[in-house]
mmCIF file of C-alpha atoms and ligand atoms in Angstrom:
data_model
loop_
_atom_site.group_PDB
_atom_site.id
_atom_site.type_symbol
_atom_site.label_atom_id
_atom_site.label_comp_id
_atom_site.label_asym_id
_atom_site.label_seq_id
_atom_site.Cartn_x
_atom_site.Cartn_y
_atom_site.Cartn_z
ATOM 1 C CA MET A 951 32.083 -17.434 158.729
ATOM 2 C CA THR A 952 35.254 -19.491 158.612
ATOM 3 C CA GLU A 953 37.864 -18.929 161.310
ATOM 4 C CA LEU A 954 41.067 -18.099 159.397
ATOM 5 C CA LEU A 955 43.783 -19.880 161.357
ATOM 6 C CA PHE A 956 46.500 -18.882 158.834
ATOM 7 C CA ARG A 957 45.979 -15.234 159.810
ATOM 8 C CA ASP A 958 47.557 -15.738 163.215
ATOM 9 C CA ASP A 959 49.911 -18.541 162.264
ATOM 10 C CA ALA A 960 50.936 -18.979 158.630
ATOM 11 C CA TYR A 961 53.016 -22.026 159.622
ATOM 12 C CA LEU A 962 50.109 -24.330 160.506
ATOM 13 C CA LYS A 963 50.438 -27.410 158.303
ATOM 14 C CA THR A 964 47.629 -29.420 159.916
ATOM 15 C CA ALA A 965 44.600 -28.747 162.097
ATOM 16 C CA THR A 966 41.202 -30.187 162.876
ATOM 17 C CA ALA A 967 37.911 -28.737 161.674
ATOM 18 C CA ARG A 968 34.244 -29.516 161.256
ATOM 19 C CA VAL A 969 32.399 -29.581 157.925
ATOM 20 C CA VAL A 970 29.640 -26.945 157.914
ATOM 21 C CA ALA A 971 28.501 -27.153 154.260
ATOM 22 C CA VAL A 972 29.038 -29.293 151.178
ATOM 23 C CA GLN A 973 27.658 -28.184 147.824
ATOM 24 C CA ASP A 974 28.647 -28.482 144.166
ATOM 25 C CA GLY A 975 32.069 -29.882 144.928
ATOM 26 C CA VAL A 976 32.817 -27.179 147.494
ATOM 27 C CA VAL A 977 33.369 -27.799 151.213
ATOM 28 C CA GLU A 978 33.077 -25.137 153.902
ATOM 29 C CA LEU A 979 34.648 -25.706 157.308
ATOM 30 C CA ASP A 980 34.245 -23.950 160.666
ATOM 31 C CA ARG A 981 37.989 -23.154 160.629
ATOM 32 C CA THR A 982 40.739 -23.487 158.073
ATOM 33 C CA ILE A 983 44.467 -23.318 157.414
ATOM 34 C CA PHE A 984 43.826 -23.175 153.631
ATOM 35 C CA TYR A 985 44.575 -19.710 152.207
ATOM 36 C CA PRO A 986 41.971 -18.644 149.609
ATOM 37 C CA LEU A 987 43.150 -17.099 146.329
ATOM 38 C CA GLY A 988 43.698 -13.376 146.777
ATOM 39 C CA GLY A 989 46.196 -10.555 146.476
ATOM 40 C CA GLY A 990 48.100 -12.398 143.752
ATOM 41 C CA GLN A 991 48.658 -15.479 145.945
ATOM 42 C CA PRO A 992 47.025 -18.709 144.743
ATOM 43 C CA GLY A 993 44.722 -20.782 146.928
ATOM 44 C CA ASP A 994 46.117 -23.705 148.889
ATOM 45 C CA THR A 995 45.832 -27.356 147.938
ATOM 46 C CA GLY A 996 45.872 -30.316 150.308
ATOM 47 C CA PHE A 997 43.650 -32.886 151.987
ATOM 48 C CA LEU A 998 40.732 -33.378 154.324
ATOM 49 C CA ILE A 999 41.351 -36.587 156.277
ATOM 50 C CA ARG A 1000 38.389 -38.584 157.600
ATOM 51 C CA ASP A 1001 38.317 -40.598 160.803
ATOM 52 C CA ASN A 1002 38.735 -43.806 158.798
ATOM 53 C CA GLY A 1003 41.912 -42.405 157.221
ATOM 54 C CA ASP A 1004 40.410 -41.625 153.807
ATOM 55 C CA ARG A 1005 42.144 -38.649 152.221
ATOM 56 C CA ILE A 1006 39.918 -36.234 150.304
ATOM 57 C CA ALA A 1007 41.964 -34.104 147.884
ATOM 58 C CA ILE A 1008 41.389 -30.330 147.809
ATOM 59 C CA ALA A 1009 42.394 -28.938 144.412
ATOM 60 C CA ASP A 1010 41.937 -25.219 145.102
ATOM 61 C CA THR A 1011 40.746 -22.748 147.728
ATOM 62 C CA ARG A 1012 38.734 -19.598 147.032
ATOM 63 C CA LYS A 1013 36.790 -16.999 148.941
ATOM 64 C CA SER A 1014 33.217 -18.216 149.205
ATOM 65 C CA GLU A 1015 30.253 -16.275 147.853
ATOM 66 C CA SER A 1016 29.013 -15.973 151.432
ATOM 67 C CA PRO A 1017 31.181 -13.239 152.985
ATOM 68 C CA GLY A 1018 33.827 -14.411 155.441
ATOM 69 C CA SER A 1019 33.650 -18.039 154.356
ATOM 70 C CA VAL A 1020 36.242 -20.102 152.540
ATOM 71 C CA ALA A 1021 35.413 -22.542 149.717
ATOM 72 C CA HIS A 1022 37.589 -25.664 149.592
ATOM 73 C CA ARG A 1023 37.192 -27.127 146.106
ATOM 74 C CA LEU A 1024 37.208 -30.911 145.929
ATOM 75 C CA ALA A 1025 39.478 -32.497 143.337
ATOM 76 C CA ALA A 1026 37.662 -34.188 140.444
ATOM 77 C CA GLY A 1027 36.347 -37.571 141.567
ATOM 78 C CA ALA A 1028 37.023 -36.941 145.269
ATOM 79 C CA GLU A 1029 34.448 -38.266 147.738
ATOM 80 C CA SER A 1030 32.353 -35.695 149.628
ATOM 81 C CA PRO A 1031 32.501 -35.432 153.415
ATOM 82 C CA GLN A 1032 29.290 -35.186 155.450
ATOM 83 C CA VAL A 1033 28.013 -31.975 157.011
ATOM 84 C CA GLY A 1034 28.874 -32.081 160.720
ATOM 85 C CA GLU A 1035 31.775 -34.459 160.194
ATOM 86 C CA ALA A 1036 35.026 -33.780 162.051
ATOM 87 C CA VAL A 1037 38.071 -33.938 159.780
ATOM 88 C CA ALA A 1038 41.785 -33.417 159.996
ATOM 89 C CA ILE A 1039 42.982 -30.844 157.462
ATOM 90 C CA GLU A 1040 46.405 -30.711 155.864
ATOM 91 C CA ILE A 1041 47.853 -28.282 153.317
ATOM 92 C CA ASP A 1042 50.529 -29.017 150.712
ATOM 93 C CA TRP A 1043 53.200 -27.397 152.862
ATOM 94 C CA PRO A 1044 56.195 -27.392 150.462
ATOM 95 C CA ARG A 1045 54.016 -25.595 147.881
ATOM 96 C CA ARG A 1046 52.662 -23.083 150.429
ATOM 97 C CA TYR A 1047 56.084 -22.406 151.936
ATOM 98 C CA ALA A 1048 57.499 -21.628 148.477
ATOM 99 C CA LEU A 1049 54.566 -19.235 147.960
ATOM 100 C CA MET A 1050 55.263 -17.587 151.337
ATOM 101 C CA ARG A 1051 58.945 -17.100 150.518
ATOM 102 C CA LEU A 1052 58.224 -15.665 147.059
ATOM 103 C CA HIS A 1053 55.357 -13.512 148.342
ATOM 104 C CA THR A 1054 57.573 -11.975 151.025
ATOM 105 C CA ALA A 1055 60.348 -11.528 148.441
ATOM 106 C CA LEU A 1056 57.967 -9.364 146.367
ATOM 107 C CA HIS A 1057 57.428 -7.104 149.388
ATOM 108 C CA VAL A 1058 61.188 -6.641 149.641
ATOM 109 C CA MET A 1059 61.658 -6.121 145.904
ATOM 110 C CA SER A 1060 58.914 -3.467 145.899
ATOM 111 C CA CYS A 1061 61.264 -1.411 148.095
ATOM 112 C CA VAL A 1062 64.121 -1.682 145.596
ATOM 113 C CA VAL A 1063 62.158 -0.673 142.499
ATOM 114 C CA ILE A 1064 60.677 2.658 143.496
ATOM 115 C CA ALA A 1065 57.576 2.973 141.315
ATOM 116 C CA PRO A 1066 53.820 2.328 141.518
ATOM 117 C CA VAL A 1067 52.956 -1.368 141.369
ATOM 118 C CA THR A 1068 50.357 -2.060 138.677
ATOM 119 C CA GLY A 1069 50.090 -5.830 139.035
ATOM 120 C CA GLY A 1070 51.571 -8.924 140.524
ATOM 121 C CA ASN A 1071 51.320 -12.672 140.728
ATOM 122 C CA ILE A 1072 52.836 -15.483 142.741
ATOM 123 C CA ALA A 1073 53.252 -19.105 141.664
ATOM 124 C CA PRO A 1074 55.076 -21.884 143.535
ATOM 125 C CA ASP A 1075 58.100 -21.568 141.227
ATOM 126 C CA LYS A 1076 58.202 -17.859 140.315
ATOM 127 C CA ALA A 1077 56.664 -14.493 141.105
ATOM 128 C CA ARG A 1078 56.369 -11.137 139.413
ATOM 129 C CA LEU A 1079 55.493 -7.522 139.950
ATOM 130 C CA ASP A 1080 54.522 -5.036 137.262
ATOM 131 C CA PHE A 1081 55.657 -1.443 137.684
ATOM 132 C CA ASP A 1082 54.636 1.839 136.108
ATOM 133 C CA ILE A 1083 58.203 2.853 135.291
ATOM 134 C CA ASP A 1084 60.521 3.577 132.361
ATOM 135 C CA MET A 1085 62.107 0.329 131.103
ATOM 136 C CA THR A 1086 65.555 1.935 131.077
ATOM 137 C CA LEU A 1087 65.383 2.248 134.882
ATOM 138 C CA LEU A 1088 65.044 -1.524 135.376
ATOM 139 C CA ASP A 1089 68.295 -3.430 135.626
ATOM 140 C CA ALA A 1090 68.106 -7.123 136.578
ATOM 141 C CA ASP A 1091 71.447 -7.276 138.365
ATOM 142 C CA ARG A 1092 70.809 -4.114 140.322
ATOM 143 C CA ILE A 1093 67.327 -5.262 141.390
ATOM 144 C CA ALA A 1094 68.574 -8.711 142.453
ATOM 145 C CA HIS A 1095 71.546 -7.269 144.303
ATOM 146 C CA GLY A 1096 69.463 -4.643 146.100
ATOM 147 C CA THR A 1097 66.771 -7.153 147.066
ATOM 148 C CA ASN A 1098 69.288 -9.694 148.336
ATOM 149 C CA GLU A 1099 71.068 -7.031 150.372
ATOM 150 C CA LEU A 1100 67.801 -6.238 152.145
ATOM 151 C CA ILE A 1101 66.994 -9.958 152.634
ATOM 152 C CA ALA A 1102 70.396 -10.350 154.300
ATOM 153 C CA ARG A 1103 69.251 -8.002 157.071
ATOM 154 C CA ALA A 1104 67.260 -10.992 158.392
ATOM 155 C CA VAL A 1105 64.408 -8.876 159.770
ATOM 156 C CA ALA A 1106 61.382 -10.466 161.482
ATOM 157 C CA THR A 1107 58.037 -9.647 159.824
ATOM 158 C CA GLU A 1108 54.949 -8.611 161.788
ATOM 159 C CA SER A 1109 51.246 -8.070 161.233
ATOM 160 C CA VAL A 1110 49.906 -4.654 162.141
ATOM 161 C CA TRP A 1111 46.208 -3.818 162.174
ATOM 162 C CA ILE A 1112 44.866 -0.331 161.420
ATOM 163 C CA THR A 1113 41.432 1.165 160.843
ATOM 164 C CA ASP A 1114 40.031 2.228 157.461
ATOM 165 C CA GLU A 1115 40.385 5.859 158.629
ATOM 166 C CA GLU A 1116 44.037 5.422 159.540
ATOM 167 C CA LEU A 1117 44.725 3.979 156.095
ATOM 168 C CA ASP A 1118 42.846 6.841 154.421
ATOM 169 C CA ALA A 1119 45.160 9.217 156.268
ATOM 170 C CA ARG A 1120 48.228 7.425 154.891
ATOM 171 C CA PRO A 1121 47.519 6.770 151.187
ATOM 172 C CA GLU A 1122 51.250 6.303 150.558
ATOM 173 C CA LEU A 1123 50.929 2.861 152.148
ATOM 174 C CA VAL A 1124 48.988 1.545 149.165
ATOM 175 C CA LYS A 1125 51.623 0.788 146.536
ATOM 176 C CA THR A 1126 49.638 -1.749 144.603
ATOM 177 C CA MET A 1127 47.118 0.055 142.456
ATOM 178 C CA SER A 1128 45.574 -3.152 141.139
ATOM 179 C CA VAL A 1129 44.935 -4.763 144.531
ATOM 180 C CA GLN A 1130 43.100 -2.418 146.874
ATOM 181 C CA PRO A 1131 42.910 -3.576 150.492
ATOM 182 C CA PRO A 1132 39.519 -4.960 151.569
ATOM 183 C CA ARG A 1133 37.297 -2.217 152.991
ATOM 184 C CA GLY A 1134 34.277 -2.121 155.213
ATOM 185 C CA VAL A 1135 35.344 -4.643 157.838
ATOM 186 C CA GLY A 1136 36.715 -1.842 160.016
ATOM 187 C CA ARG A 1137 40.249 -3.158 160.246
ATOM 188 C CA ILE A 1138 42.954 -3.626 157.645
ATOM 189 C CA ARG A 1139 45.963 -5.868 158.069
ATOM 190 C CA LEU A 1140 49.385 -4.519 157.145
ATOM 191 C CA LEU A 1141 52.519 -6.530 156.683
ATOM 192 C CA SER A 1142 55.432 -4.789 158.363
ATOM 193 C CA ILE A 1143 59.042 -5.587 157.533
ATOM 194 C CA PRO A 1144 60.544 -3.089 159.990
ATOM 195 C CA GLY A 1145 62.900 -0.638 158.330
ATOM 196 C CA ILE A 1146 62.043 -1.969 154.862
ATOM 197 C CA ASP A 1147 58.349 -2.172 153.990
ATOM 198 C CA LEU A 1148 54.862 -1.515 155.351
ATOM 199 C CA GLN A 1149 51.786 -2.138 153.224
ATOM 200 C CA PRO A 1150 48.279 -3.604 153.378
ATOM 201 C CA CYS A 1151 48.344 -7.328 152.672
ATOM 202 C CA GLY A 1152 46.182 -10.273 153.653
ATOM 203 C CA GLY A 1153 48.530 -12.956 152.315
ATOM 204 C CA THR A 1154 50.843 -15.380 154.082
ATOM 205 C CA HIS A 1155 54.467 -14.419 154.737
ATOM 206 C CA VAL A 1156 57.594 -15.921 156.242
ATOM 207 C CA ALA A 1157 58.358 -15.005 159.870
ATOM 208 C CA ASN A 1158 61.830 -13.707 159.032
ATOM 209 C CA ILE A 1159 62.923 -12.475 155.620
ATOM 210 C CA ALA A 1160 66.118 -14.549 155.998
ATOM 211 C CA GLU A 1161 63.907 -17.548 155.135
ATOM 212 C CA ILE A 1162 63.665 -16.226 151.566
ATOM 213 C CA GLY A 1163 67.352 -17.012 151.131
ATOM 214 C CA ALA A 1164 68.114 -15.062 147.987
ATOM 215 C CA ILE A 1165 66.355 -14.304 144.705
ATOM 216 C CA ARG A 1166 67.332 -14.099 141.066
ATOM 217 C CA VAL A 1167 65.715 -11.837 138.470
ATOM 218 C CA THR A 1168 64.896 -14.103 135.533
ATOM 219 C CA ARG A 1169 63.165 -11.702 133.197
ATOM 220 C CA ILE A 1170 62.292 -8.055 132.664
ATOM 221 C CA ARG A 1171 59.705 -7.462 129.996
ATOM 222 C CA ASN A 1172 57.525 -4.693 128.624
ATOM 223 C CA GLU A 1173 53.893 -5.771 129.097
ATOM 224 C CA GLY A 1174 52.330 -2.417 128.235
ATOM 225 C CA ARG A 1175 52.663 1.277 128.810
ATOM 226 C CA ARG A 1176 52.185 1.017 132.576
ATOM 227 C CA ASN A 1177 53.299 -2.590 133.042
ATOM 228 C CA LYS A 1178 57.028 -3.261 133.091
ATOM 229 C CA ARG A 1179 57.247 -6.779 134.465
ATOM 230 C CA VAL A 1180 60.015 -8.042 136.771
ATOM 231 C CA GLU A 1181 59.986 -11.820 137.315
ATOM 232 C CA ILE A 1182 61.941 -13.511 140.104
ATOM 233 C CA VAL A 1183 62.715 -17.020 141.348
ATOM 234 C CA LEU A 1184 64.223 -18.264 144.592
ATOM 235 C CA ALA A 1185 67.961 -18.711 144.156
ATOM 236 C CA GLY A 1186 68.174 -21.733 146.443
HETATM 237 ZN ZN1 LIG B 1735 51.965 -9.779 151.393
#
């Protein structure tokens, strides 16, 4: 099991950790600030830093095959740390912070376009949601304006934990049909943007939606009968 430090504090840029396993170019640590790919948010990149100052590049982060563990993938040609070694860990913060801002922006936008979400993806420079909706109901200016009006409320976000049973009793919370919340661990994490949005999400978010700034809608495209895609970028 890897202790997921980003769960309690998404703003950790550095930490210390101990190497618990190294195999096939993958490093597992006892604790991590690296977010593993999931829920449409890519895995973090960054460095493990050895006592002698050597920087070991991490090219990607995924959920490990062993449940509850995180796999830090070494960049091609990177040296391997030793099991038991203490290392400093550092994520590519500008990249992660852009992902956090765009990820949180998608939560807000999902409250402007009222339709089931059939897909989504976040990259450092753009993000998108797919909706099961009639194309004629999607207007780029209206979506951008509505989203930016909500962002301007400058609301603080919070994590809320509920049980599987509580979620079953409130199926309306699950907007994203393609990404079901993880089951079986007893508790499910919700992201709350009070007065705007509440939905299961294990990703990393900004502490206050004002940090998003504003968004622009760059593209609306028909990607299939149930996938009308709205793509956004940060405006500043
Ligand atoms: Zn989220």
